[in-house]
C-alpha positions as semicolon CSV with decimal commas, in nm:
position;residue;x (nm);y (nm);z (nm)
1;M;-1,087;-0,306;7,475
2;G;-1,215;-0,213;7,816
3;D;-1,425;-0,443;8,032
4;K;-1,744;-0,277;7,912
5;E;-1,649;-0,273;7,547
6;R;-1,746;-0,549;7,305
7;S;-1,744;-0,606;6,930
8;I;-2,051;-0,718;6,739
9;L;-2,042;-0,904;6,409
10;C;-2,358;-0,861;6,205
11;F;-2,483;-1,015;5,878
12;Q;-2,777;-0,851;5,711
13;T;-2,958;-0,963;5,396
14;L;-2,977;-0,697;5,125
15;P;-3,162;-0,833;4,821
16;N;-3,091;-0,527;4,601
17;L;-2,722;-0,493;4,682
18;K;-2,520;-0,406;4,370
19;T;-2,172;-0,518;4,280
20;S;-1,901;-0,271;4,379
21;N;-1,663;-0,144;4,111
22;F;-1,377;-0,203;4,354
23;S;-1,458;-0,566;4,429
24;L;-1,238;-0,847;4,309
25;T;-1,434;-1,160;4,220
26;E;-1,358;-1,487;4,057
27;T;-1,653;-1,714;3,983
28;T;-1,770;-1,974;3,735
29;H;-2,112;-2,027;3,577
30;H;-2,234;-2,238;3,870
31;R;-2,063;-2,064;4,166
32;K;-2,213;-1,739;4,291
33;P;-2,028;-1,513;4,536
34;L;-2,184;-1,465;4,877
35;W;-2,157;-1,086;4,863
36;R;-2,441;-1,059;4,610
37;N;-2,697;-1,074;4,892
38;A;-2,510;-1,008;5,217
39;Q;-2,361;-0,713;5,402
40;F;-2,082;-0,732;5,657
41;S;-2,055;-0,475;5,935
42;C;-1,842;-0,443;6,246
43;R;-1,962;-0,223;6,531
44;I;-1,779;-0,128;6,847
45;R;-1,979;-0,019;7,146
46;S;-1,846;0,133;7,468
47;D;-1,958;0,376;7,736
48;R;-1,794;0,664;7,551
49;S;-1,861;0,599;7,186
50;N;-2,082;0,410;6,950
51;G;-1,957;0,386;6,593
52;S;-1,929;0,156;6,295
53;F;-1,687;0,088;6,013
54;G;-1,833;0,087;5,665
55;N;-1,521;0,015;5,461
56;F;-1,430;-0,351;5,445
57;A;-1,295;-0,619;5,217
58;S;-1,442;-0,967;5,190
59;V;-1,360;-1,291;5,016
60;S;-1,642;-1,538;4,955
61;M;-1,631;-1,897;4,844
62;A;-1,923;-2,117;4,743
63;E;-1,914;-2,494;4,735
64;N;-2,052;-2,663;4,431
65;K;-2,297;-2,896;4,610
66;K;-2,458;-3,003;4,286
67;D;-2,140;-3,175;4,173
68;K;-2,050;-3,310;4,516
69;G;-2,070;-3,689;4,526
70;N;-2,117;-3,714;4,150
71;E;-1,751;-3,695;4,062
72;F;-1,698;-4,065;4,126
73;A;-2,050;-4,183;4,040
74;P;-2,078;-4,503;3,831
75;S;-2,076;-4,465;3,455
76;A;-2,340;-4,616;3,229
77;A;-2,104;-4,900;3,139
78;Q;-2,042;-4,976;3,506
79;L;-2,415;-4,977;3,579
80;L;-2,475;-5,224;3,295
81;K;-2,205;-5,446;3,441
82;H;-2,349;-5,409;3,795
83;P;-2,728;-5,363;3,745
84;L;-2,803;-5,397;4,118
85;A;-2,635;-5,060;4,175
86;I;-2,910;-4,894;3,968
87;L;-3,149;-4,949;4,260
88;A;-2,936;-4,711;4,467
89;F;-3,066;-4,424;4,251
90;V;-3,424;-4,500;4,360
91;P;-3,516;-4,320;4,683
92;R;-3,541;-4,566;4,970
93;D;-3,892;-4,455;5,062
94;A;-4,012;-4,492;4,704
95;A;-3,876;-4,846;4,680
96;I;-4,045;-4,949;5,005
97;F;-4,368;-4,778;4,898
98;A;-4,379;-4,966;4,567
99;A;-4,296;-5,301;4,725
100;G;-4,555;-5,258;4,998
101;A;-4,823;-5,152;4,750
102;V;-4,767;-5,444;4,512
103;A;-4,734;-5,705;4,787
104;G;-5,036;-5,575;4,976
105;S;-5,255;-5,560;4,664
106;A;-5,164;-5,913;4,556
107;A;-5,214;-6,055;4,903
108;K;-5,554;-5,889;4,946
109;T;-5,679;-6,008;4,607
110;V;-5,574;-6,369;4,669
111;T;-5,735;-6,378;5,014
112;A;-6,047;-6,169;4,930
113;P;-6,292;-6,463;4,943
114;L;-6,182;-6,555;5,295
115;D;-6,213;-6,191;5,400
116;R;-6,569;-6,170;5,264
117;I;-6,667;-6,489;5,450
118;K;-6,512;-6,357;5,771
119;L;-6,703;-6,028;5,746
120;L;-7,036;-6,209;5,699
121;M;-6,968;-6,429;6,000
122;Q;-6,865;-6,131;6,214
123;T;-7,164;-5,908;6,131
124;H;-7,445;-6,162;6,085
125;G;-7,619;-6,073;6,414
126;V;-7,630;-5,699;6,347
127;R;-7,742;-5,741;5,985
128;A;-8,025;-5,984;6,058
129;G;-8,164;-5,792;6,358
130;Q;-8,105;-5,830;6,727
131;E;-8,420;-6,026;6,808
132;T;-8,464;-6,253;6,508
133;A;-8,099;-6,316;6,430
134;K;-7,968;-6,668;6,423
135;K;-7,695;-6,684;6,685
136;A;-7,423;-6,770;6,439
137;I;-7,352;-6,850;6,077
138;G;-7,096;-7,119;6,002
139;F;-6,797;-7,114;5,773
140;I;-6,941;-7,358;5,519
141;E;-7,283;-7,193;5,540
142;A;-7,130;-6,853;5,457
143;I;-6,948;-7,000;5,155
144;V;-7,270;-7,156;5,024
145;M;-7,473;-6,839;5,091
146;I;-7,239;-6,614;4,891
147;G;-7,216;-6,857;4,599
148;K;-7,592;-6,912;4,587
149;E;-7,698;-6,547;4,617
150;E;-7,422;-6,364;4,431
151;G;-7,222;-6,617;4,229
152;I;-6,845;-6,635;4,192
153;K;-6,806;-6,255;4,175
154;G;-6,963;-6,229;4,519
155;Y;-6,651;-6,369;4,682
156;W;-6,457;-6,064;4,560
157;K;-6,728;-5,807;4,636
158;G;-6,572;-5,508;4,809
159;N;-6,219;-5,604;4,703
160;L;-6,158;-5,294;4,486
161;P;-6,184;-5,043;4,774
162;Q;-5,973;-5,282;4,980
163;V;-5,700;-5,287;4,715
164;I;-5,721;-4,907;4,682
165;R;-5,694;-4,879;5,060
166;I;-5,404;-5,121;5,097
167;I;-5,173;-4,922;4,867
168;P;-5,137;-4,620;5,098
169;Y;-5,200;-4,837;5,405
170;S;-4,904;-5,070;5,343
171;A;-4,677;-4,787;5,235
172;V;-4,758;-4,563;5,532
173;Q;-4,742;-4,850;5,780
174;L;-4,405;-4,988;5,671
175;L;-4,245;-4,647;5,630
176;A;-4,386;-4,530;5,963
177;Y;-4,251;-4,841;6,136
178;E;-3,898;-4,774;6,012
179;T;-3,931;-4,407;6,111
180;Y;-4,063;-4,482;6,459
181;K;-3,791;-4,743;6,516
182;N;-3,527;-4,476;6,461
183;L;-3,722;-4,239;6,686
184;F;-3,750;-4,485;6,976
185;K;-3,386;-4,596;6,976
186;G;-3,203;-4,548;7,304
187;K;-2,894;-4,338;7,366
188;D;-2,678;-4,638;7,279
189;G;-2,845;-4,664;6,938
190;E;-3,014;-4,993;7,026
191;L;-3,389;-5,059;7,004
192;S;-3,545;-5,231;7,304
193;V;-3,843;-5,466;7,300
194;I;-4,061;-5,186;7,439
195;G;-3,930;-4,957;7,165
196;R;-4,021;-5,212;6,897
197;L;-4,370;-5,257;7,041
198;A;-4,418;-4,879;7,058
199;A;-4,294;-4,835;6,700
200;G;-4,533;-5,104;6,574
201;A;-4,829;-4,960;6,766
202;C;-4,765;-4,607;6,638
203;A;-4,718;-4,731;6,281
204;G;-5,045;-4,924;6,296
205;M;-5,240;-4,627;6,431
206;T;-5,085;-4,388;6,178
207;S;-5,178;-4,602;5,878
208;T;-5,527;-4,671;6,018
209;C;-5,609;-4,303;6,064
210;V;-5,501;-4,224;5,709
211;T;-5,704;-4,497;5,537
212;Y;-5,997;-4,559;5,775
213;P;-6,278;-4,412;5,556
214;L;-6,188;-4,656;5,278
215;D;-6,208;-4,943;5,526
216;V;-6,561;-4,840;5,627
217;L;-6,666;-4,817;5,260
218;R;-6,524;-5,161;5,192
219;L;-6,720;-5,312;5,482
220;R;-7,049;-5,149;5,382
221;L;-7,005;-5,259;5,019
222;A;-6,923;-5,616;5,126
223;V;-7,211;-5,681;5,368
224;E;-7,496;-5,437;5,291
225;P;-7,726;-5,529;4,998
226;G;-7,836;-5,286;4,728
227;Y;-7,504;-5,108;4,668
228;R;-7,302;-5,164;4,354
229;T;-7,022;-4,907;4,362
230;M;-6,803;-4,742;4,622
231;S;-6,908;-4,392;4,512
232;E;-7,277;-4,483;4,551
233;I;-7,240;-4,598;4,907
234;A;-7,012;-4,304;4,993
235;L;-7,272;-4,051;4,874
236;T;-7,548;-4,235;5,061
237;M;-7,346;-4,235;5,384
238;L;-7,263;-3,868;5,346
239;R;-7,626;-3,773;5,279
240;E;-7,795;-3,990;5,544
241;E;-7,536;-4,020;5,822
242;G;-7,292;-3,734;5,774
243;V;-6,912;-3,718;5,765
244;A;-6,886;-3,886;6,106
245;S;-7,014;-4,213;5,957
246;F;-6,681;-4,258;5,777
247;Y;-6,512;-4,285;6,117
248;Y;-6,757;-4,513;6,299
249;G;-6,557;-4,761;6,507
250;L;-6,228;-4,571;6,477
251;G;-6,164;-4,603;6,852
252;P;-6,178;-4,984;6,866
253;S;-5,994;-4,993;6,532
254;L;-5,700;-4,807;6,685
255;L;-5,719;-5,021;6,999
256;G;-5,723;-5,333;6,782
257;I;-5,460;-5,246;6,522
258;A;-5,207;-5,098;6,766
259;P;-5,143;-5,420;6,963
260;Y;-5,177;-5,636;6,649
261;I;-4,909;-5,452;6,450
262;A;-4,695;-5,409;6,763
263;V;-4,695;-5,782;6,841
264;N;-4,668;-5,886;6,475
265;F;-4,375;-5,662;6,380
266;C;-4,196;-5,702;6,714
267;I;-4,204;-6,084;6,707
268;F;-4,096;-6,084;6,342
269;D;-3,796;-5,861;6,414
270;L;-3,690;-6,041;6,733
271;V;-3,722;-6,395;6,592
272;K;-3,543;-6,295;6,272
273;K;-3,267;-6,128;6,474
274;S;-3,221;-6,439;6,693
275;L;-3,160;-6,665;6,392
276;P;-2,802;-6,754;6,288
277;E;-2,652;-6,514;6,035
278;K;-2,670;-6,761;5,746
279;Y;-3,046;-6,808;5,797
280;Q;-3,129;-6,439;5,838
281;Q;-3,064;-6,376;5,470
282;K;-3,291;-6,657;5,346
283;T;-3,640;-6,586;5,214
284;Q;-3,773;-6,908;5,367
285;S;-3,672;-6,785;5,712
286;S;-3,854;-6,455;5,660
287;L;-4,166;-6,638;5,541
288;L;-4,176;-6,881;5,834
289;T;-4,104;-6,605;6,086
290;A;-4,384;-6,393;5,938
291;V;-4,631;-6,683;5,969
292;V;-4,546;-6,733;6,339
293;S;-4,565;-6,362;6,425
294;S;-4,894;-6,320;6,238
295;A;-5,050;-6,624;6,410
296;V;-4,964;-6,497;6,759
297;A;-5,084;-6,144;6,682
298;T;-5,412;-6,265;6,528
299;L;-5,498;-6,491;6,822
300;T;-5,424;-6,213;7,069
301;C;-5,607;-5,924;6,903
302;Y;-5,900;-6,078;6,712
303;P;-6,179;-5,995;6,967
304;L;-6,118;-5,621;6,918
305;D;-6,149;-5,668;6,541
306;T;-6,493;-5,827;6,589
307;V;-6,600;-5,536;6,810
308;R;-6,476;-5,288;6,551
309;R;-6,667;-5,453;6,266
310;Q;-6,996;-5,458;6,455
311;M;-6,957;-5,093;6,556
312;Q;-6,900;-4,996;6,191
313;M;-7,237;-5,138;6,084
314;K;-7,532;-4,911;6,005
315;G;-7,787;-4,925;6,287
316;T;-7,540;-5,075;6,535
317;P;-7,677;-5,073;6,892
318;Y;-7,331;-5,035;7,044
319;K;-7,205;-4,696;7,161
320;S;-6,869;-4,795;7,309
321;V;-6,613;-5,075;7,308
322;L;-6,721;-5,203;7,650
323;D;-7,086;-5,188;7,544
324;A;-7,009;-5,395;7,234
325;I;-6,803;-5,654;7,424
326;S;-7,074;-5,706;7,687
327;G;-7,348;-5,717;7,421
328;I;-7,167;-5,975;7,207
329;M;-7,084;-6,193;7,506
330;Q;-7,441;-6,174;7,635
331;R;-7,582;-6,284;7,299
332;D;-7,319;-6,534;7,181
333;G;-7,086;-6,594;7,475
334;V;-6,708;-6,564;7,463
335;I;-6,703;-6,757;7,137
336;G;-6,893;-6,467;6,981
337;L;-6,579;-6,254;7,000
338;Y;-6,402;-6,511;6,781
339;R;-6,668;-6,549;6,511
340;G;-6,493;-6,568;6,174
341;F;-6,158;-6,646;6,333
342;V;-6,080;-6,943;6,108
343;P;-6,123;-6,762;5,771
344;N;-5,952;-6,457;5,920
345;A;-5,652;-6,665;6,028
346;L;-5,639;-6,836;5,688
347;K;-5,648;-6,490;5,527
348;N;-5,408;-6,312;5,761
349;L;-5,132;-6,573;5,763
350;P;-5,053;-6,556;5,390
351;N;-5,143;-6,187;5,375
352;S;-4,911;-6,077;5,654
353;S;-4,644;-6,325;5,551
354;I;-4,631;-6,193;5,195
355;R;-4,615;-5,832;5,312
356;L;-4,345;-5,881;5,574
357;T;-4,139;-6,115;5,358
358;T;-4,151;-5,879;5,060
359;F;-4,059;-5,587;5,283
360;D;-3,763;-5,780;5,426
361;I;-3,644;-5,880;5,078
362;V;-3,666;-5,522;4,952
363;K;-3,470;-5,392;5,251
364;R;-3,195;-5,646;5,181
365;L;-3,193;-5,549;4,812
366;I;-3,169;-5,181;4,899
367;A;-2,878;-5,248;5,136
368;A;-2,703;-5,462;4,873
369;S;-2,752;-5,198;4,603
370;E;-2,611;-4,925;4,826
371;K;-2,312;-5,145;4,905
372;E;-2,256;-5,216;4,536
373;F;-2,289;-4,846;4,452
374;Q;-2,034;-4,745;4,717
375;K;-1,797;-5,015;4,596
376;I;-1,800;-4,869;4,243
377;V;-1,758;-4,515;4,379
378;E;-1,456;-4,625;4,584
379;E;-1,301;-4,795;4,281
380;N;-1,345;-4,477;4,075
381;R;-1,195;-4,268;4,356
382;Q;-0,889;-4,493;4,376
383;K;-0,841;-4,483;3,999
384;Q;-0,852;-4,104;3,992
385;S;-0,614;-4,086;4,286
386;Q;-0,366;-4,309;4,105
387;V;-0,390;-4,091;3,793
388;A;-0,329;-3,776;4,000
389;N;-0,025;-3,928;4,170
390;N;0,128;-4,028;3,839
């Protein structure tokens, strides 16, 4: 061709293209030729002419993707002999979702009384009125008050919406953390401390945004008298305060949960990674590491949780995070930011420890099942190769 001539290869979809009587095809029931919906054309353009060739011959091949990877898959007998490999058939995200949901629900139910006590201690000033409120309510006093006014069931008041909330919350948070960790990896494939902190912060904010309305409902049901069901308080909020009431305090919630999850998950990962190899695989190590990481994160981020709770209350006088911090400190001093810290710490330590430990165990099980599955596949591949060679 000349300098100004060039060939153009074009593929055009033709849904109604019919089979030619002069075509030679060889297919099976699950392999369809490519020519059924494609047209091939070759066009030559130059300064002198512009033409195309309509006659052509084509050969198409289609790969059977459905059968790919299944040829050496474990048989039923092999799966019965190696039951751990069955877990490899469960999608990784589904396994983590189920583990996070069960662990989170169990942890929240066990620690619900401590959570109720903490909420009463945190919001006592706003509930009783700014002028007549007693400056603080003690831990023992809150226990006695709930038992005297509401009985044993009162300690678990508001737990149902919390359990409903924790199922998507745990699943989204743990899945998001794994996703963000892959996203924030450097060019060398390694995840820095900053990357871990960023992944934890983003995971915490993602899960909070998804489940925040349920958190507000749980708080209102736990501390405001006169409401018996979650639907009742939801309809009242919608009618009297509008849709925005379901997101009261979202700003301080994001500011509080982002550093908490970032510090908690980052310390857990780094401490676990620094342990000797033989200890990394032990459940006791995961549990102890989770307790340490949760304790540090709780001590660091608790004041923002107090601010968030008081901003969520109906009739709250606070319009911003800074306004709430200054108001609480003016009324109760610095200690006011840590009201309810003891029951919160007693609740968070087992709660976070159970969640992180369960998550770590499930990840190890998933990795072991995938390894077992690949081992069986490799054995089947070698057996078939030996048969073919013979």
